[in-house]
Structure formats: C-alpha cells, structure tokens
PDB file of C-alpha atoms in Angstrom:
ATOM      1  CA  MET Q   1       0.200  -0.308  -0.396  1.00 97.00           C
ATOM      2  CA  VAL Q   2       1.257   3.208  -0.527  1.00 98.00           C
ATOM      3  CA  GLY Q   3       2.296   5.592   2.557  1.00 98.00           C
ATOM      4  CA  VAL Q   4       1.219   8.867   2.468  1.00 98.00           C
ATOM      5  CA  VAL Q   5       3.213  12.290   4.898  1.00 98.00           C
ATOM      6  CA  LEU Q   6       1.712  15.021   6.458  1.00 98.00           C
ATOM      7  CA  VAL Q   7       4.835  17.892   6.630  1.00 98.00           C
ATOM      8  CA  SER Q   8       4.016  20.730   7.982  1.00 97.00           C
ATOM      9  CA  HIS Q   9       6.061  23.260   9.969  1.00 96.00           C
ATOM     10  CA  SER Q  10       3.632  22.558  12.938  1.00 97.00           C
ATOM     11  CA  ALA Q  11       3.248  18.962  14.846  1.00 97.00           C
ATOM     12  CA  GLY Q  12       0.201  19.963  16.139  1.00 97.00           C
ATOM     13  CA  LEU Q  13      -1.539  20.150  12.930  1.00 97.00           C
ATOM     14  CA  ALA Q  14       0.299  17.179  11.048  1.00 98.00           C
ATOM     15  CA  ALA Q  15      -0.539  14.784  13.478  1.00 97.00           C
ATOM     16  CA  GLU Q  16      -4.319  16.292  13.394  1.00 98.00           C
ATOM     17  CA  ALA Q  17      -4.550  16.403   9.770  1.00 98.00           C
ATOM     18  CA  ALA Q  18      -2.759  12.399  10.055  1.00 98.00           C
ATOM     19  CA  ALA Q  19      -5.816  11.784  12.226  1.00 98.00           C
ATOM     20  CA  LEU Q  20      -8.086  13.247  10.167  1.00 98.00           C
ATOM     21  CA  ALA Q  21      -6.935  10.862   7.526  1.00 97.00           C
ATOM     22  CA  ARG Q  22      -7.154   8.096   9.161  1.00 97.00           C
ATOM     23  CA  GLY Q  23     -10.328   8.219  10.711  1.00 97.00           C
ATOM     24  CA  ILE Q  24     -11.655   8.061   7.228  1.00 97.00           C
ATOM     25  CA  ALA Q  25      -9.885   6.329   5.275  1.00 97.00           C
ATOM     26  CA  GLY Q  26      -9.677   3.723   7.926  1.00 96.00           C
ATOM     27  CA  GLU Q  27      -6.391   2.810  10.998  1.00 95.00           C
ATOM     28  CA  ARG Q  28      -4.874   0.366   8.178  1.00 96.00           C
ATOM     29  CA  VAL Q  29      -3.606   3.523   5.880  1.00 97.00           C
ATOM     30  CA  PRO Q  30       0.449   3.632   6.444  1.00 98.00           C
ATOM     31  CA  VAL Q  31      -0.445   7.986   7.140  1.00 98.00           C
ATOM     32  CA  ALA Q  32       2.214   9.183   9.565  1.00 98.00           C
ATOM     33  CA  ALA Q  33       2.606  13.050  10.519  1.00 98.00           C
ATOM     34  CA  ALA Q  34       6.085  15.275   9.411  1.00 98.00           C
ATOM     35  CA  GLY Q  35       5.540  18.790  11.268  1.00 96.00           C
ATOM     36  CA  GLY Q  36       7.706  20.883  13.567  1.00 96.00           C
ATOM     37  CA  THR Q  37      11.410  20.718  14.493  1.00 94.00           C
ATOM     38  CA  GLU Q  38      13.387  18.762  15.999  1.00 92.00           C
ATOM     39  CA  ASP Q  39      12.744  21.271  19.349  1.00 93.00           C
ATOM     40  CA  GLY Q  40       9.024  20.985  18.895  1.00 91.00           C
ATOM     41  CA  GLY Q  41       9.484  23.883  17.077  1.00 93.00           C
ATOM     42  CA  LEU Q  42       7.896  25.257  14.259  1.00 95.00           C
ATOM     43  CA  GLY Q  43       9.334  25.028  10.864  1.00 95.00           C
ATOM     44  CA  THR Q  44      10.665  20.981   9.612  1.00 95.00           C
ATOM     45  CA  SER Q  45      12.234  19.251   9.546  1.00 96.00           C
ATOM     46  CA  VAL Q  46      14.577  16.503   6.705  1.00 96.00           C
ATOM     47  CA  ASP Q  47      15.186  13.860  10.082  1.00 96.00           C
ATOM     48  CA  LEU Q  48      11.361  14.295  11.283  1.00 97.00           C
ATOM     49  CA  ILE Q  49      10.473  13.672   7.521  1.00 98.00           C
ATOM     50  CA  GLU Q  50      12.884  10.914   6.512  1.00 98.00           C
ATOM     51  CA  ARG Q  51      11.941   8.658  10.001  1.00 98.00           C
ATOM     52  CA  ALA Q  52       7.948   9.361   8.563  1.00 98.00           C
ATOM     53  CA  ILE Q  53       8.875   7.957   5.391  1.00 98.00           C
ATOM     54  CA  ALA Q  54       9.981   4.703   7.294  1.00 98.00           C
ATOM     55  CA  ALA Q  55       7.246   4.668   9.337  1.00 98.00           C
ATOM     56  CA  VAL Q  56       4.815   4.272   6.365  1.00 98.00           C
ATOM     57  CA  ASP Q  57       7.300   2.330   3.751  1.00 98.00           C
ATOM     58  CA  GLN Q  58       5.543  -0.345   2.379  1.00 97.00           C
ATOM     59  CA  GLY Q  59       7.344  -0.928  -0.785  1.00 96.00           C
ATOM     60  CA  ASP Q  60       4.766   0.351  -3.111  1.00 98.00           C
ATOM     61  CA  GLY Q  61       5.226   4.241  -2.705  1.00 98.00           C
ATOM     62  CA  ILE Q  62       5.149   7.382  -0.690  1.00 98.00           C
ATOM     63  CA  VAL Q  63       3.172  10.679  -1.163  1.00 98.00           C
ATOM     64  CA  LEU Q  64       4.240  13.210   0.921  1.00 98.00           C
ATOM     65  CA  VAL Q  65       1.974  16.307   1.596  1.00 98.00           C
ATOM     66  CA  PRO Q  66       3.558  19.715   2.385  1.00 98.00           C
ATOM     67  CA  ASP Q  67       0.791  22.413   3.806  1.00 96.00           C
ATOM     68  CA  LEU Q  68       2.970  25.630   2.754  1.00 93.00           C
ATOM     69  CA  GLY Q  69       6.947  26.883   2.165  1.00 92.00           C
ATOM     70  CA  SER Q  70       9.616  25.859   3.033  1.00 91.00           C
ATOM     71  CA  SER Q  71       8.141  22.302   3.721  1.00 95.00           C
ATOM     72  CA  VAL Q  72       7.911  22.552  -0.199  1.00 96.00           C
ATOM     73  CA  LEU Q  73      11.319  22.831  -0.342  1.00 95.00           C
ATOM     74  CA  THR Q  74      12.128  20.196   2.612  1.00 96.00           C
ATOM     75  CA  ALA Q  75      10.052  17.343   0.620  1.00 97.00           C
ATOM     76  CA  ARG Q  76      11.209  18.522  -2.583  1.00 97.00           C
ATOM     77  CA  LEU Q  77      14.480  17.643  -1.729  1.00 96.00           C
ATOM     78  CA  LEU Q  78      13.757  14.263  -0.450  1.00 97.00           C
ATOM     79  CA  GLU Q  79      11.844  12.885  -3.730  1.00 97.00           C
ATOM     80  CA  GLU Q  80      12.414  10.334  -5.869  1.00 97.00           C
ATOM     81  CA  PRO Q  81      10.878   9.605  -8.508  1.00 93.00           C
ATOM     82  CA  ASP Q  82       8.286   6.610  -9.090  1.00 94.00           C
ATOM     83  CA  ARG Q  83       9.181   6.047  -5.076  1.00 98.00           C
ATOM     84  CA  ILE Q  84       8.598   8.913  -2.934  1.00 98.00           C
ATOM     85  CA  VAL Q  85       6.144  12.199  -4.896  1.00 98.00           C
ATOM     86  CA  VAL Q  86       5.624  15.166  -3.661  1.00 98.00           C
ATOM     87  CA  ALA Q  87       1.567  16.301  -4.084  1.00 98.00           C
ATOM     88  CA  ASP Q  88       0.985  19.061  -5.513  1.00 97.00           C
ATOM     89  CA  ALA Q  89      -1.928  19.388  -3.727  1.00 97.00           C
ATOM     90  CA  PRO Q  90      -4.541  21.706  -0.641  1.00 96.00           C
ATOM     91  CA  PHE Q  91      -3.105  20.205   2.912  1.00 96.00           C
ATOM     92  CA  VAL Q  92      -6.231  19.074   4.351  1.00 96.00           C
ATOM     93  CA  GLU Q  93      -7.985  17.397   0.525  1.00 96.00           C
ATOM     94  CA  GLY Q  94      -5.238  16.033  -0.269  1.00 97.00           C
ATOM     95  CA  ALA Q  95      -3.969  14.563   2.796  1.00 97.00           C
ATOM     96  CA  ILE Q  96      -7.580  12.338   2.729  1.00 97.00           C
ATOM     97  CA  THR Q  97      -8.128  12.102  -0.886  1.00 97.00           C
ATOM     98  CA  ALA Q  98      -4.583  10.652  -1.055  1.00 98.00           C
ATOM     99  CA  ALA Q  99      -5.138   8.605   1.763  1.00 98.00           C
ATOM    100  CA  VAL Q 100      -8.484   7.188   0.904  1.00 98.00           C
ATOM    101  CA  SER Q 101      -6.811   6.542  -2.134  1.00 98.00           C
ATOM    102  CA  ALA Q 102      -3.976   3.644  -1.044  1.00 98.00           C
ATOM    103  CA  GLY Q 103      -6.901   2.791   1.293  1.00 97.00           C
ATOM    104  CA  GLY Q 104      -8.495   1.337  -1.433  1.00 97.00           C
ATOM    105  CA  GLY Q 105      -5.461  -0.009  -3.290  1.00 97.00           C
ATOM    106  CA  ALA Q 106      -4.125   2.610  -5.509  1.00 98.00           C
ATOM    107  CA  PRO Q 107      -0.932   2.952  -7.417  1.00 98.00           C
ATOM    108  CA  LEU Q 108       1.733   5.787  -6.597  1.00 98.00           C
ATOM    109  CA  ALA Q 109       1.263   7.670  -9.591  1.00 98.00           C
ATOM    110  CA  ALA Q 110      -3.333   7.390  -8.683  1.00 98.00           C
ATOM    111  CA  VAL Q 111      -2.685   8.743  -5.325  1.00 98.00           C
ATOM    112  CA  LEU Q 112      -1.195  11.040  -6.149  1.00 98.00           C
ATOM    113  CA  ALA Q 113      -2.989  11.997  -8.950  1.00 98.00           C
ATOM    114  CA  ALA Q 114      -5.740  11.925  -6.295  1.00 97.00           C
ATOM    115  CA  ALA Q 115      -3.729  14.531  -3.883  1.00 97.00           C
ATOM    116  CA  GLU Q 116      -3.947  16.757  -6.389  1.00 97.00           C
ATOM    117  CA  GLU Q 117      -7.414  16.454  -7.964  1.00 96.00           C
ATOM    118  CA  ALA Q 118      -8.674  17.884  -4.567  1.00 94.00           C
ATOM    119  CA  ARG Q 119      -6.713  21.535  -5.900  1.00 90.00           C
ATOM    120  CA  GLY Q 120     -10.129  21.331  -7.321  1.00 89.00           C
ATOM    121  CA  HIS Q 121     -13.031  20.319  -5.408  1.00 85.00           C
ATOM    122  CA  ARG Q 122     -15.129  23.307  -4.534  1.00 84.00           C
ATOM    123  CA  LYS Q 123     -17.541  23.854  -0.707  1.00 82.00           C
ATOM    124  CA  LEU Q 124     -19.982  26.025  -2.737  1.00 88.00           C
TER     125      LEU Q 124
END
C-alpha cells in the first residue's frame, strides 16, 4: 500500500491532519505526520520527514503532502522518481484524498493524482 506523509511547519497540525485522514480512510492506511522541528518548534525537519517515510514505507511508494513554503522545499529534497513524490495539493484535502486512494489499493501515480485533484474541489 502507498504511504502518505504529511509535512507541516506545525507538529500539532500534521498530527491532527494525519488523525483525520486515518479516521476517514481507515486506521490500516499508512499515514504519518512530520511536523515542526526536532525541538518542538515551528519549521520543517528533514530528519522527521525521513523517519515518517520509513514508518509508512510498505514498498509501494510514498506521497508527501506538504503545507506551504519551506515544507514544500524540504519535501522536494527527498523526492525519488517512482518512489517518493510530492503532491501539489491543499494540505487537508490532499491528505484525505491521498489516504482514501491509498486505502483503496491505488498505485503511487493514482494516489498522487487523487491528492492533486483536490485542488479543484469546490466547497460551494
């Protein structure tokens, strides 16, 4: 199953978004949070992202869903073609659609596409 890692400047935001995604997609879906810095501050940490990747890696690829700014840049440092990809998606909506798609057994490219399609989901 494809893993999903939520990369945020805030540990709390990443953890809550991951909990929401797992709550909707199912607890068996490999979703991990990588938020904040090692010392608990705001920011991003390559080490935290790498640990989250290792935690959800089941061999089918990883979709990183970053929130904004430097989290996007940091996530892009870890991209590996056909293995670790970064979704250009809204954070919460992208996380949920990626997790639901992964939970349904979709391959990496389809999980990435599902996350990125969340950009066009209208609320009204």
